[in-house]
Amino acid sequence: MQRFIDEAVENFAHDHTKEESEIFRRLREETYREMKSPQMQVGRIEGRFLKMLVRLTGARRVLEIGMFTGYSTLMMAEGLPDDGRIITCDIDPKAEAIARKYFAESPHGRKVEVRMGAALETIKSLAGPIDMVFIDADKENYSNYYKACFPLVRPGGLIVADNVLWSGQVLDPQDDATRAIVAFDDLVQTDPRVENVCLTVRDGMMLAWKRPEG
Ligand SMILES: C[S@@+](CC[C@H](N)C(=O)[O-])C[C@H]1O[C@@H](n2cnc3c(N)ncnc32)[C@H](O)[C@@H]1O
């Protein structure tokens, strides 16, 4: 993944973001040892940011689309109150096995509900209200995920999407995944029902706040 910020500055930011608890270090190491694309994991800065968003919005019910080995899931679970819940979707059984191991170990794992299978099908089976959604699965479906989960998000709720700058390739899209991300970014930008900000955190994060009348 191409960096937007000078590597030394990025490292400084990393070193000035509170360290994760020990379980995340082990989860990261196992993911890098066992999985083919371990860089998909959000990592410390974005993970902490997601946890903070959960706390700041007072979210009690979160939907995650793209669990992988569960790093972002567990981070957001830590930010939830004791009776909070995060529903997380994936299709990869190998990633699921690793994720479940760490959910079982963490005191916050009981807040996690894993739903295996195509996320669009899972979303169809859910009822609102959801306080916060984190979209981080197959890029071709980003706009579909946004449209499918929008009615479930409570007014004043938040939709967050990862990789919205796609290593800068959004400036010159050459493949379907990049074109899909640009289409998603345009969709959010022109949606009058939300206020949004596109951040250069890691690979780009879109935050869309659903207006009360949205
Ligand atoms: C970028 S990774 C998620 C990383 C994760 N948020 C983390 O921080 O570790 C994307 C995940 O989306 C999953 N995925 C891809 N297509 C999917 C689909 N149609 N439905 C549900 N999950 C899907 C992949 O199996 C992969 O684990």
mmCIF file of C-alpha atoms in Angstrom, residues 7 16 177:
data_model
loop_
_atom_site.group_PDB
_atom_site.id
_atom_site.type_symbol
_atom_site.label_atom_id
_atom_site.label_comp_id
_atom_site.label_asym_id
_atom_site.label_seq_id
_atom_site.Cartn_x
_atom_site.Cartn_y
_atom_site.Cartn_z
ATOM 1 C CA GLU A 7 7.243 7.150 6.432
ATOM 2 C CA HIS A 16 2.140 8.544 19.524
ATOM 3 C CA ALA A 177 -11.924 -2.241 -8.035
#
